[in-house]
Coordinates of C-alpha atoms in Angstrom, one line a residue:
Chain P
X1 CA 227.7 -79.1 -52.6
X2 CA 228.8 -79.3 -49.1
X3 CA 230.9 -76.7 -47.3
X4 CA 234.0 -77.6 -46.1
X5 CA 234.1 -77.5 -41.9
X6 CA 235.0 -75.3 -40.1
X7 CA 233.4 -72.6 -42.7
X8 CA 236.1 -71.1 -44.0
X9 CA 234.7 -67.5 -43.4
X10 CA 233.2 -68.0 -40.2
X11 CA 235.5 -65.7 -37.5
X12 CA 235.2 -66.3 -34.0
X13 CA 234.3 -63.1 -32.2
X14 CA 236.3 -63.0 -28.9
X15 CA 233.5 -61.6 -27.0
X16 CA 231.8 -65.1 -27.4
X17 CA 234.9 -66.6 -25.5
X18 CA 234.9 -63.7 -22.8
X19 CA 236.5 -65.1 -20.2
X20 CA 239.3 -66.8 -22.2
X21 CA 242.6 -64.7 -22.5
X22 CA 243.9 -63.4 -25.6
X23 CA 245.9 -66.5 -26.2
X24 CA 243.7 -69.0 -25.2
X25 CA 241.4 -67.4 -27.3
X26 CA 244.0 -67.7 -30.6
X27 CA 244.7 -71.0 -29.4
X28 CA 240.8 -72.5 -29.4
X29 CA 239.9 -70.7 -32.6
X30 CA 243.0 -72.2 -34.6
X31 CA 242.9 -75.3 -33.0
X32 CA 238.7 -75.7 -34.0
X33 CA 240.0 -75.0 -37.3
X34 CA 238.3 -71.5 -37.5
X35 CA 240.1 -69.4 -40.1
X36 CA 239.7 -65.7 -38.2
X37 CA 238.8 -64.0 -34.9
X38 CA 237.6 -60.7 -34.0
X39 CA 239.8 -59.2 -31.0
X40 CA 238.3 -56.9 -28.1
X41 CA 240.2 -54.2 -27.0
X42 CA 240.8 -55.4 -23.4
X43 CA 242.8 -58.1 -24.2
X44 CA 243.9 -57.3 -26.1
X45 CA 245.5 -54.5 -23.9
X46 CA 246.3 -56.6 -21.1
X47 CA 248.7 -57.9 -23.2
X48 CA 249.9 -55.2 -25.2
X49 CA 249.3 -54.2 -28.5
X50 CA 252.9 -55.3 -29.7
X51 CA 252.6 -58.9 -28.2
X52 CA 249.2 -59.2 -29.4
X53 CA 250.0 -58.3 -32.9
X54 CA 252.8 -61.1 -32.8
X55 CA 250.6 -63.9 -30.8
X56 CA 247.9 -63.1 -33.8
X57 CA 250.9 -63.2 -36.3
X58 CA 251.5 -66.3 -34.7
X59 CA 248.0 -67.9 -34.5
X60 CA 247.8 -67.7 -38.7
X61 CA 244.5 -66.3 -38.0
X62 CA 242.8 -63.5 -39.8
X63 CA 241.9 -60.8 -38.1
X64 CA 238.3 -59.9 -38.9
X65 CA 237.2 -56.5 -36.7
X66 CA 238.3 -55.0 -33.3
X67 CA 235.6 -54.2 -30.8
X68 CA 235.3 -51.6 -29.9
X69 CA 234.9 -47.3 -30.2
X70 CA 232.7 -45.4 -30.2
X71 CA 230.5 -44.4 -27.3
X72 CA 230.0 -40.7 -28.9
X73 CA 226.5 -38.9 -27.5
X74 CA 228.3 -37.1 -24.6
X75 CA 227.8 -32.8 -25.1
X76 CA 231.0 -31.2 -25.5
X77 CA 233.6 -31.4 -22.7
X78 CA 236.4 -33.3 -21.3
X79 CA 234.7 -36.9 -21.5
X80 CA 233.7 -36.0 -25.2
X81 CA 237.6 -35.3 -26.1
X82 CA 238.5 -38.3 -23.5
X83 CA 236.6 -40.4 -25.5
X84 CA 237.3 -39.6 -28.9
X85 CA 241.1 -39.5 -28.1
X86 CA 240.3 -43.4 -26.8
X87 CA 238.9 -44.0 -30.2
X88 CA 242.0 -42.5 -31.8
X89 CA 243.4 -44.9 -29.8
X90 CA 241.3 -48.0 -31.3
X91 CA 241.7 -47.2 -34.6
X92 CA 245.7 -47.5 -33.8
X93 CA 245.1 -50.7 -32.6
X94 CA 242.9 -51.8 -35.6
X95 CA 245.4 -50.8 -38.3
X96 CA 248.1 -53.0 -36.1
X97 CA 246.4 -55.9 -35.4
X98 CA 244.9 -56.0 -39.3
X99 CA 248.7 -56.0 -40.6
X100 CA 249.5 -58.3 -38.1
X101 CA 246.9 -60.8 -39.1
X102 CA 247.1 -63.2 -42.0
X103 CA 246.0 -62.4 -45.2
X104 CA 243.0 -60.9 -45.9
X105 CA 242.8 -59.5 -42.5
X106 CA 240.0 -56.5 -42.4
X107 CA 241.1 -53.1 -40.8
X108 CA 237.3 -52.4 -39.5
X109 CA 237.0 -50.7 -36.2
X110 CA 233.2 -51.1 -34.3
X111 CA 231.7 -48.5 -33.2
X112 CA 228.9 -48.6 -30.7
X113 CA 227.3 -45.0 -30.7
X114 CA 226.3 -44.7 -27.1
X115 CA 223.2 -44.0 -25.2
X116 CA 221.5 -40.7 -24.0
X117 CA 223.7 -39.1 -21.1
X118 CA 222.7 -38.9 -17.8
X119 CA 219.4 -37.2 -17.4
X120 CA 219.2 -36.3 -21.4
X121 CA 216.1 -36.9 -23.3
X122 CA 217.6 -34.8 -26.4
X123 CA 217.8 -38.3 -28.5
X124 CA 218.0 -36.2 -31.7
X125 CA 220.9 -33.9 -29.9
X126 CA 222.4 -37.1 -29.8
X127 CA 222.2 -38.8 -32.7
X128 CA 223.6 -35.5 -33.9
X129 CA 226.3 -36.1 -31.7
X130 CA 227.3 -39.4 -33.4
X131 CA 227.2 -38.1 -36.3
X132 CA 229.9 -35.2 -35.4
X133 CA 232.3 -37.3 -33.7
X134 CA 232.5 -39.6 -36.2
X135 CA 232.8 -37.3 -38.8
X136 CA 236.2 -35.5 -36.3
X137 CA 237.4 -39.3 -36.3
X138 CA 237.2 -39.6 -40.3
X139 CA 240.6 -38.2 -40.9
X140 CA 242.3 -40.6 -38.4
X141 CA 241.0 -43.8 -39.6
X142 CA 241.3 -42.9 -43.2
X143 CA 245.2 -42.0 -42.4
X144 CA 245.3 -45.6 -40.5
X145 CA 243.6 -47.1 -43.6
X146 CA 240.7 -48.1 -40.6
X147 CA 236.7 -48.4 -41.8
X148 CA 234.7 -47.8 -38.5
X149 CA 231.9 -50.1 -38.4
X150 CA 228.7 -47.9 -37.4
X151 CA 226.6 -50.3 -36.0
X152 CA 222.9 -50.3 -35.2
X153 CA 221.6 -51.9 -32.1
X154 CA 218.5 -53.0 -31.3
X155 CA 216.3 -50.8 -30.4
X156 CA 215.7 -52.5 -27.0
X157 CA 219.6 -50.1 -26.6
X158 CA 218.7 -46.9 -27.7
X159 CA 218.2 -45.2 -24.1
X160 CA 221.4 -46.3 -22.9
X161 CA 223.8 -48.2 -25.4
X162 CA 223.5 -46.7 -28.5
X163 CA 220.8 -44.5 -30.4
X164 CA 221.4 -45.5 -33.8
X165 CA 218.9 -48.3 -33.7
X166 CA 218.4 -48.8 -37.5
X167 CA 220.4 -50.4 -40.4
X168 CA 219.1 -47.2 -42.2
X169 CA 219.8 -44.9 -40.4
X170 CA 223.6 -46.0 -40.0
X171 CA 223.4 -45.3 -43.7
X172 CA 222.1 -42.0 -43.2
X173 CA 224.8 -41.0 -41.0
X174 CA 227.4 -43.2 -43.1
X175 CA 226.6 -41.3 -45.8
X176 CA 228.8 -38.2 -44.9
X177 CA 231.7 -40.4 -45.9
X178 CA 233.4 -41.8 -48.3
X179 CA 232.8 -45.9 -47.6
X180 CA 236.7 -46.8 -46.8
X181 CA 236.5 -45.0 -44.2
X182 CA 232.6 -45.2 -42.7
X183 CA 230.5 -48.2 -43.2
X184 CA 228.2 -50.2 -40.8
X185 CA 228.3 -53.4 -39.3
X186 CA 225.0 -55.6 -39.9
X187 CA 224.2 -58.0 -37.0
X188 CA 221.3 -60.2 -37.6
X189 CA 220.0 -59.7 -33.4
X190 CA 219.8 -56.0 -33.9
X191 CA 218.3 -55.7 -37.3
X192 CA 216.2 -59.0 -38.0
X193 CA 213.0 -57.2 -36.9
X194 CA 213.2 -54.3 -38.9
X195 CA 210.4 -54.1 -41.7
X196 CA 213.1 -52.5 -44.2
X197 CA 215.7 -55.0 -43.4
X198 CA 216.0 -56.2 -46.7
X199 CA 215.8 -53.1 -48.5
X200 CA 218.4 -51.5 -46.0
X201 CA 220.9 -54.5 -46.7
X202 CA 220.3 -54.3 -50.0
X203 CA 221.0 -50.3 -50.0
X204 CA 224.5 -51.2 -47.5
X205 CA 225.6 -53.0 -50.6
X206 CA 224.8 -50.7 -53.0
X207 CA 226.7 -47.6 -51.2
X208 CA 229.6 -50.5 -50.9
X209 CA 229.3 -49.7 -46.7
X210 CA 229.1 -53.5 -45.2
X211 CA 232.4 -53.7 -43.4
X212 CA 231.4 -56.5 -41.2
X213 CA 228.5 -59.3 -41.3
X214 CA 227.8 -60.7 -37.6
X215 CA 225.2 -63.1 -36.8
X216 CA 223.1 -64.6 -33.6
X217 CA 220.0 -65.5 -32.3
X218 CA 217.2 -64.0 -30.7
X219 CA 215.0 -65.4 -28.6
X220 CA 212.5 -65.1 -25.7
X221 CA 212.0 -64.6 -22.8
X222 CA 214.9 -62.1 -22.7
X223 CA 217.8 -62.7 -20.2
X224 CA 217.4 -60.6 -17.3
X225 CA 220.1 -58.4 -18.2
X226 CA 219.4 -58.1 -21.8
X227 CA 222.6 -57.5 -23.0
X228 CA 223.5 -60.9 -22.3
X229 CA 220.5 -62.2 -24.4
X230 CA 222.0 -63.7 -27.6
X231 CA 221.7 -67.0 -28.7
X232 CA 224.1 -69.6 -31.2
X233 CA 222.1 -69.4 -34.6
X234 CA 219.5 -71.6 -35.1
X235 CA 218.1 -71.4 -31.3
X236 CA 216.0 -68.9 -31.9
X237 CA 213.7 -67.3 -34.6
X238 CA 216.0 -65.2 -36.7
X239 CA 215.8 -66.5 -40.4
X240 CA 219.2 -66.4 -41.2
X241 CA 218.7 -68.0 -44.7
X242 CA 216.7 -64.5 -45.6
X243 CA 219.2 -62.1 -43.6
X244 CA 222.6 -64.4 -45.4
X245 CA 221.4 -64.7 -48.7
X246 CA 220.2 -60.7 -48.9
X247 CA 224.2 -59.6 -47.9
X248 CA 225.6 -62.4 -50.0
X249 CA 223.7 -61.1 -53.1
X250 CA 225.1 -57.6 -52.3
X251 CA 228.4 -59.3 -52.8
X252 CA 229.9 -59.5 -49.9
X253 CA 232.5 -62.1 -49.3
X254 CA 234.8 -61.6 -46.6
X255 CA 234.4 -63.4 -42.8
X256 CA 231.0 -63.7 -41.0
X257 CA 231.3 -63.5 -37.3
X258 CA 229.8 -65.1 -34.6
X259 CA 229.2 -62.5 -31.4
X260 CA 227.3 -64.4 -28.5
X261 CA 227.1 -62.8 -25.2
X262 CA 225.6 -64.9 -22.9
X263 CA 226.6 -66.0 -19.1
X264 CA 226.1 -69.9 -19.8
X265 CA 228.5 -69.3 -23.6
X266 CA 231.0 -67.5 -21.1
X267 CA 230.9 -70.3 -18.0
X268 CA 231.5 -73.0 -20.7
X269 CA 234.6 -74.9 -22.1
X270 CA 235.9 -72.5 -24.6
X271 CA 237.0 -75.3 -27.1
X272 CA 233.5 -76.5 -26.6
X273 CA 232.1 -73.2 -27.5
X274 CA 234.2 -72.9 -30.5
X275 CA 232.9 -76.2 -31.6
X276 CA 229.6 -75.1 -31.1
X277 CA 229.8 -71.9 -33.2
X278 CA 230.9 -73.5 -35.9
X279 CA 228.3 -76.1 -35.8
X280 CA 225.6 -73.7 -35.7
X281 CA 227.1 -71.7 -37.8
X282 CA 227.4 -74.9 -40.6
X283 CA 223.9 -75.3 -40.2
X284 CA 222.1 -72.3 -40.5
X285 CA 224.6 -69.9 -42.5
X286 CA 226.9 -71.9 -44.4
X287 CA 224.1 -73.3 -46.6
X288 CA 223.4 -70.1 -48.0
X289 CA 226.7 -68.7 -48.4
X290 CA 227.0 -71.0 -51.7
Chain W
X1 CA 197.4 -20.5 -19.8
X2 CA 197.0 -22.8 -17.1
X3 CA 195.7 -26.0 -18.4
X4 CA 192.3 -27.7 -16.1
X5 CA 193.6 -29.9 -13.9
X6 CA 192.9 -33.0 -14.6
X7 CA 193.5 -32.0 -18.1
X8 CA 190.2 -32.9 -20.1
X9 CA 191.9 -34.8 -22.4
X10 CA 193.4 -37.5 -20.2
X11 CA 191.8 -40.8 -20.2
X12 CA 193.0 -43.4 -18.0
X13 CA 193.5 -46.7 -19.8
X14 CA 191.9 -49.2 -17.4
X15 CA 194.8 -51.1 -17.5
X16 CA 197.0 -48.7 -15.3
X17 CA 194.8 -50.1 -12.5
X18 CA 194.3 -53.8 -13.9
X19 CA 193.1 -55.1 -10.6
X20 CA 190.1 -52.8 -10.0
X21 CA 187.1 -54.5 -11.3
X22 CA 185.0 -52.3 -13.8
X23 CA 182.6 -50.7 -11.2
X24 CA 185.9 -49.6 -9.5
X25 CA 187.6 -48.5 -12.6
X26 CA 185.2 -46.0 -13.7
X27 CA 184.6 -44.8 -10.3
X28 CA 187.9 -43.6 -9.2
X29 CA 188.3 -42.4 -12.9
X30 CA 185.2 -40.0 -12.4
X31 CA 186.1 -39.3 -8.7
X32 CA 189.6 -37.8 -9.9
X33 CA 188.1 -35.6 -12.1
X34 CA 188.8 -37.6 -15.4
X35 CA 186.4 -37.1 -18.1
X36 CA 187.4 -40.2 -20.2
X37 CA 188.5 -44.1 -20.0
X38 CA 189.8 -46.9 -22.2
X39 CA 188.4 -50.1 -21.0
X40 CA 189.9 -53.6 -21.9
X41 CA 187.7 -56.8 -22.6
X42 CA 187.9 -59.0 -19.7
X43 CA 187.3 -56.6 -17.0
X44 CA 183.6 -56.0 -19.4
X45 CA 183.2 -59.4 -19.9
X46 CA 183.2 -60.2 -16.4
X47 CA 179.9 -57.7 -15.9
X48 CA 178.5 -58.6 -19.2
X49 CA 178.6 -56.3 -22.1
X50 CA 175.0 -54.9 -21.9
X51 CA 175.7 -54.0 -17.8
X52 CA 179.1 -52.4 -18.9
X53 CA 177.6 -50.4 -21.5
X54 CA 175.1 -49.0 -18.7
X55 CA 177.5 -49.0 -15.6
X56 CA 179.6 -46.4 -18.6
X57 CA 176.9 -44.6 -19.5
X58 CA 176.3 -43.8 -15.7
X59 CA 179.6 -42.8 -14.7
X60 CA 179.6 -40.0 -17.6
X61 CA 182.6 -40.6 -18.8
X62 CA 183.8 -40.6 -22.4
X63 CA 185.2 -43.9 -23.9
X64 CA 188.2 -43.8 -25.7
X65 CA 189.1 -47.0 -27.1
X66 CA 188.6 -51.0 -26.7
X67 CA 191.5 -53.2 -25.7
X68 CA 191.9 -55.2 -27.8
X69 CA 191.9 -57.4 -30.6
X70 CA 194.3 -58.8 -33.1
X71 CA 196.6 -61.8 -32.9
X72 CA 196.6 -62.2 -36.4
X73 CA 199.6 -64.3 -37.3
X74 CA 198.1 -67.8 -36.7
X75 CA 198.1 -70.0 -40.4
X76 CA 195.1 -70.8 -41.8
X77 CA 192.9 -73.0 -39.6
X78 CA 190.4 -73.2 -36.9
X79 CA 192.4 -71.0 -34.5
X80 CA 192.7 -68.4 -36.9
X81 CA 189.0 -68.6 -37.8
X82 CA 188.4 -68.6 -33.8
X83 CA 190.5 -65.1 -33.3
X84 CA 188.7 -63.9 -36.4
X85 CA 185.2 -64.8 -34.6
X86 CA 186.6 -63.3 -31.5
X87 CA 187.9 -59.8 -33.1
X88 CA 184.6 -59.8 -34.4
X89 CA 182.8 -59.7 -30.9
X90 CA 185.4 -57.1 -30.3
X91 CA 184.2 -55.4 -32.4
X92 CA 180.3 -55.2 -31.4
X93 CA 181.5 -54.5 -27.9
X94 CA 183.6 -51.3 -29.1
X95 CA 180.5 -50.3 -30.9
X96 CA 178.4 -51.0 -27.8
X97 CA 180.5 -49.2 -25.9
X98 CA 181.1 -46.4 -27.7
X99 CA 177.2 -45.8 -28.0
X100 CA 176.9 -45.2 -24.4
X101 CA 179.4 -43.2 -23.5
X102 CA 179.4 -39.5 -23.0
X103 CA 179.3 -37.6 -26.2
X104 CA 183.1 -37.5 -27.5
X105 CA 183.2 -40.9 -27.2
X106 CA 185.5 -43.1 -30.3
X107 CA 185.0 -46.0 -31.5
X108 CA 188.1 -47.4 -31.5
X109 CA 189.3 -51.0 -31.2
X110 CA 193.1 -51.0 -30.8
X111 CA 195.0 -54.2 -32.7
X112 CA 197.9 -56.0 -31.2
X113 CA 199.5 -58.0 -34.2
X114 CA 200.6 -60.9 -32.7
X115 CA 204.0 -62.3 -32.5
X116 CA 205.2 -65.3 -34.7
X117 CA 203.3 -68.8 -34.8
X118 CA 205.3 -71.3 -32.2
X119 CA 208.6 -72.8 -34.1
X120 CA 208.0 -70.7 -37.3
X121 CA 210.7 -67.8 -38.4
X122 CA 208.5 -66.8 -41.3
X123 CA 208.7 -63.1 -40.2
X124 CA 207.6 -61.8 -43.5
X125 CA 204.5 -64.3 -43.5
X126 CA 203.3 -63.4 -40.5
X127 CA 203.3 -59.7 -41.3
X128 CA 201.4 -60.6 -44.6
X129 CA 198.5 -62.4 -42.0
X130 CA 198.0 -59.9 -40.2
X131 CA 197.4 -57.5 -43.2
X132 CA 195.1 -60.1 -44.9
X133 CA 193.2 -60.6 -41.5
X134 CA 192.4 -56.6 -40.8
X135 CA 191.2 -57.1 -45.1
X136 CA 188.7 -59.9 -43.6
X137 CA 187.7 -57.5 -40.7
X138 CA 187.2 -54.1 -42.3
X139 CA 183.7 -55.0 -43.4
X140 CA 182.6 -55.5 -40.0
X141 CA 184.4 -53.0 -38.4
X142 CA 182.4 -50.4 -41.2
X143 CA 179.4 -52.2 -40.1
X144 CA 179.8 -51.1 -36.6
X145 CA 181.2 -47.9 -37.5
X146 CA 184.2 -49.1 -35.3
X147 CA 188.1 -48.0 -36.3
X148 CA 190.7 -50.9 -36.1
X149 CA 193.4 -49.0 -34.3
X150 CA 197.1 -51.3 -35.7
X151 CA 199.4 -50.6 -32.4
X152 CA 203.4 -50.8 -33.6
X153 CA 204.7 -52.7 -30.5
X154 CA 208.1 -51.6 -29.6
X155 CA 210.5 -54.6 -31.7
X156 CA 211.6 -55.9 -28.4
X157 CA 208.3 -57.4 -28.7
X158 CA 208.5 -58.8 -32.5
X159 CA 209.2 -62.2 -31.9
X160 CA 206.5 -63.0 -29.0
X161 CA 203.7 -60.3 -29.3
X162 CA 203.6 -58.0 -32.6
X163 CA 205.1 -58.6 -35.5
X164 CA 204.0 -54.6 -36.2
X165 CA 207.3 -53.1 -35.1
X166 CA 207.1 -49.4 -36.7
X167 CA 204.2 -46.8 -37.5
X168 CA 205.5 -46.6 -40.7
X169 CA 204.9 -50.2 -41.2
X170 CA 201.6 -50.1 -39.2
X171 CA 200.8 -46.7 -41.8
X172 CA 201.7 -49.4 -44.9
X173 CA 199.4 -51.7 -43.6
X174 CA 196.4 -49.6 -43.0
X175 CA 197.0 -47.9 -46.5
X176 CA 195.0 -50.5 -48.2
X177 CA 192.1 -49.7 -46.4
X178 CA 189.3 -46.9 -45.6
X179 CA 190.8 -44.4 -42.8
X180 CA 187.4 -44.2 -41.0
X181 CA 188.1 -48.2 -40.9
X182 CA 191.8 -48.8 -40.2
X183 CA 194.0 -46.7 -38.3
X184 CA 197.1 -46.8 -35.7
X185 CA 197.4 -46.3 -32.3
X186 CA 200.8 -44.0 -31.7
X187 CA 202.1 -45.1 -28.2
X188 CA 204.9 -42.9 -27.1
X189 CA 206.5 -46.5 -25.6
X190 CA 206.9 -48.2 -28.4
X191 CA 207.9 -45.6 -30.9
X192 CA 210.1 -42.8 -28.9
X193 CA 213.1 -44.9 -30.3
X194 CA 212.5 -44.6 -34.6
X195 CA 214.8 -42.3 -36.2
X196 CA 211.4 -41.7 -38.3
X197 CA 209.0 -41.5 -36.0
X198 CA 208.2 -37.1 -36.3
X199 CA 207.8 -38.3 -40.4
X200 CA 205.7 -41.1 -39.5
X201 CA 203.8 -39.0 -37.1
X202 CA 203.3 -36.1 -39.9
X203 CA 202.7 -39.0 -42.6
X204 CA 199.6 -40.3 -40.0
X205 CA 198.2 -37.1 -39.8
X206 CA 198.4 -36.6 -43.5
X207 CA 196.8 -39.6 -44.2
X208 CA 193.8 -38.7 -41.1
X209 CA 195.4 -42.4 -39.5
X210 CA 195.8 -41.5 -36.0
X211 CA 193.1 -42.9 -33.8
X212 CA 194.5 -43.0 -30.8
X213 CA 197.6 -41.3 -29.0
X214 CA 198.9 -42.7 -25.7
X215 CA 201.5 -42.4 -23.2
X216 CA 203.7 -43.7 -21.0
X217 CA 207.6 -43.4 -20.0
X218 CA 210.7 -45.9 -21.2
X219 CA 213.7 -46.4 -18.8
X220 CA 216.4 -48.7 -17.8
X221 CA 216.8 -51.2 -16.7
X222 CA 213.8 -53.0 -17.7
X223 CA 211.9 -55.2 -15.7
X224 CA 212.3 -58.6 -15.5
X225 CA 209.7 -59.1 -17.6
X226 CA 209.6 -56.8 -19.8
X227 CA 205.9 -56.2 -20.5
X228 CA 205.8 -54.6 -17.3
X229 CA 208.3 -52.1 -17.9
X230 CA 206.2 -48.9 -18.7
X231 CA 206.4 -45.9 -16.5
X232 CA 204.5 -42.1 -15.3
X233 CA 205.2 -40.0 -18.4
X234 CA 208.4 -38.0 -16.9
X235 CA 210.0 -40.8 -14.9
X236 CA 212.1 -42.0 -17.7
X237 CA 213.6 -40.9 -21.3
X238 CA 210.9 -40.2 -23.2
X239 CA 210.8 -36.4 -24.6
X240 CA 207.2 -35.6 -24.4
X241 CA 207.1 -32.6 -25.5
X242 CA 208.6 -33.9 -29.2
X243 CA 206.3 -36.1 -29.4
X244 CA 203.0 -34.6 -28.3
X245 CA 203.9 -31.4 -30.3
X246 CA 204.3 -33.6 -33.5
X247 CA 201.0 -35.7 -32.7
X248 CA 199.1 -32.1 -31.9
X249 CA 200.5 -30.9 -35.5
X250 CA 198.6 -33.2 -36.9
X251 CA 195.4 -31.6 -35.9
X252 CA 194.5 -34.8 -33.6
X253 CA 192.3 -33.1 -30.8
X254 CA 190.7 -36.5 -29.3
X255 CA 191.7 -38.0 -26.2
X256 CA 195.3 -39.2 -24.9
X257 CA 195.7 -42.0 -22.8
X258 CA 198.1 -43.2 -20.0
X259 CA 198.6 -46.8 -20.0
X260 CA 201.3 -48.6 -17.5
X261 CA 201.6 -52.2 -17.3
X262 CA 203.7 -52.3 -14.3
X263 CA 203.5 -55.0 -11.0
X264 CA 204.2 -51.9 -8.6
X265 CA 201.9 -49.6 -9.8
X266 CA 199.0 -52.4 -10.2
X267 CA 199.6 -53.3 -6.5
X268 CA 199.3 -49.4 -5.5
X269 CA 195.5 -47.8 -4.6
X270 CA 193.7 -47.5 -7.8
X271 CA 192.8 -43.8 -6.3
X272 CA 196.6 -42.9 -6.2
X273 CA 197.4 -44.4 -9.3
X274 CA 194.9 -42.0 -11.6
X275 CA 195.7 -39.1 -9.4
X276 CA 199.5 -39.7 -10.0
X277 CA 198.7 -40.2 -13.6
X278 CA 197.0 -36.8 -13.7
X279 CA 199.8 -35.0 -12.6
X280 CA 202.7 -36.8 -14.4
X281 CA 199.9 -36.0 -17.5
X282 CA 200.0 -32.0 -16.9
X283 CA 203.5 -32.5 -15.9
X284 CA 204.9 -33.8 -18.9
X285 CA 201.9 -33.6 -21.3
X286 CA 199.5 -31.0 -21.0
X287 CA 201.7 -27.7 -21.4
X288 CA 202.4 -29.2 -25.3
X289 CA 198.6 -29.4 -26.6
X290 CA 197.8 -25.9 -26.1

């Protein structure tokens, strides 16, 4: 059977489009056909969150996650409350744009856990750290009917983006909480390596905490800044046949987004990249979706 | 206590200085007061084994391990069979090597996996090759009463040099097999990152796995290329004393290497390099082994 084109749950995350505005960004997706984006909170601020909740509204898009909180390993202090009182803030603006979005718009808030601080080598003290601020965050997003994402990155990250580097260990600290509220965010770059990917997928369905399924490629040589090292799928060597099938059989069935960042993605035609996406996305996830 | 300085457990892995020839290597190594060294196979080659084996036994120095063998993820076929053949030769040379040098030496050849075969994404297959090609080594390694050391490269590395990502998955591997014949080489590097690497560590010792233990620092940003991106214990994010304490728990009381793959310390004086590495070793590492 051949899926339909655009795939109806492929979601355009913004971040792949970085340099478009929020509503050029609207504009491409819908135009290409795409079904749902994924916002970024900066601009979605430079627009305000009221007139982004109406040009989404607008767009007919659903709204798939906001990117992003998070940023949790500082010790105690000003910058710790600063920055959980900017999550407070996120979460606010995932319950807005989610209502604002057609239906079956998710509420899921992701959360990137942060890197040790300055000087620190205590990466236990702040996983720990993660762990406690989401768990002072829990009450918020349960009152905004939110689910923050926790997601793993690749442990190329953990000094200095984010030291929850496993798929598992998001669970582990998930775990704390009931799975409306906590769940992880599976993203086939950070995870594809892992030896227990499978098993750890399998588990995330199990404990009912997949609150968003991202994919991309990985490839080498690494961009010099790695962060900007992603690929469309099918450029690299993630099997994304293995990774898709393992969340669909866990049930999961709501949008799958593409997050590329990438300088050449970001200096290109949006429209062309949305066309791109969708391609790749057609011919490497789609397939084994049904 | 004040440790020795150089502490008698330090080898130099002759990699830190990859552009001194052997002759040179073990000379500056003795000069600085070292009592040990990991060789690697060119630099041996390139005097022969059986003038290597002597030139060792002359400088009095312990040898700690062989680097290295591996690449194990090739399909069936004739290059497979030839990096067989050659881990084989490896082998003989650790044993050769081992023989002469000062009493304390280990035989130890350390394995790097290999990453996955040009165009294929068959993660999982090339993890099952590397297991089945240690199973067609093991006899030769007993022969030689050699220990195949499995190194877990950090998974930055899966796709392009070792599909081994994890000790734990390293520990799986060598579980089929004879401890005195397959082990695992615990690199602070590529581990420091695993939410499970104090269990892993414990689960090594448990299972008498550990046959080597080696050191360097992680920090950002990485180099360009990022195989040369390892640092003096102490420069970057790595807490030694974590790990060195778990490793020492263990009962592990052979020698620790420092090996740095990095273009500015390969173009400093070899002499300042192993004198540096001694004191960023009883800096960092020393004051946790006793």
């Amino acid at each position: 059977m051949t899926a339909p084109f655009p795939d109806p749950r492929l979601s355009l995350n913004q971040a792949t489009i970085k340099h478009a505005d929020l509503a050029t960004a609207l504009q491409v997706t819908a135009e290409a056909g795409l079904a749902a984006i994924g916002l970024w909170r900066e601009p979605v601020q430079d627009v305000g969150l009221a007139g982004a909740a109406r040009m989404l509204a607008d767009s007919g898009l659903r709204f798939s996650t906001h990117c992003r909180g998070g940023f949790f390993t500082l010790p105690a202090g000003p910058a710790r409350e600063a920055a959980l009182d900017d999550n407070r803030r996120a979460i606010e603006e995932t319950a807005t744009l989610a209502a604002a979005g057609a239906e079956g718009s998710t509420a899921v808030l992701v959360l990137v856990a942060g890197g040790l601080p300055e000087g620190s080598r205590d990466l236990v003290g702040a996983r720990e750290r993660v762990r406690d601020a989401i768990g002072a965050l829990a009450d918020d997003a349960r009152g905004a009917g939110v689910t923050l994402a926790i997601e793993p990155l690749h442990p190329l990250y953990a000094s200095d983006r984010a030291v929850v580097s496993t798929l598992g260990q998001a669970l582990d600290i998930a775990a704390d909480f009931d799975p409306a509220v906590v769940g992880v965010a599976v993203d086939t770059f950070h995870i594809w390596w892992d030896p227990q990917v499978l098993d750890q997928i399998a588990r995330a369905g199990r404990e009912d905490r997949i609150a968003t399924y991202q994919v991309c490629d990985w490839k080498t040589p690494l961009a010099a800044d790695p962060l900007l090292s992603r690929h469309y799928p099918g450029e690299g060597v993630i099997d994304f046949g293995v990774l898709t099938r393992a969340v669909r059989a866990t049930g999961y069935d709501r949008d799958i987004e593409v997050e590329i960042f990438r300088a050449d993605v970001w200096a290109a035609d949006p429209r062309a990249v949305v066309r791109r996406t969708a391609e790749s996305f057609a011919a490497t996830v789609s397939p084994h979706l049904r």
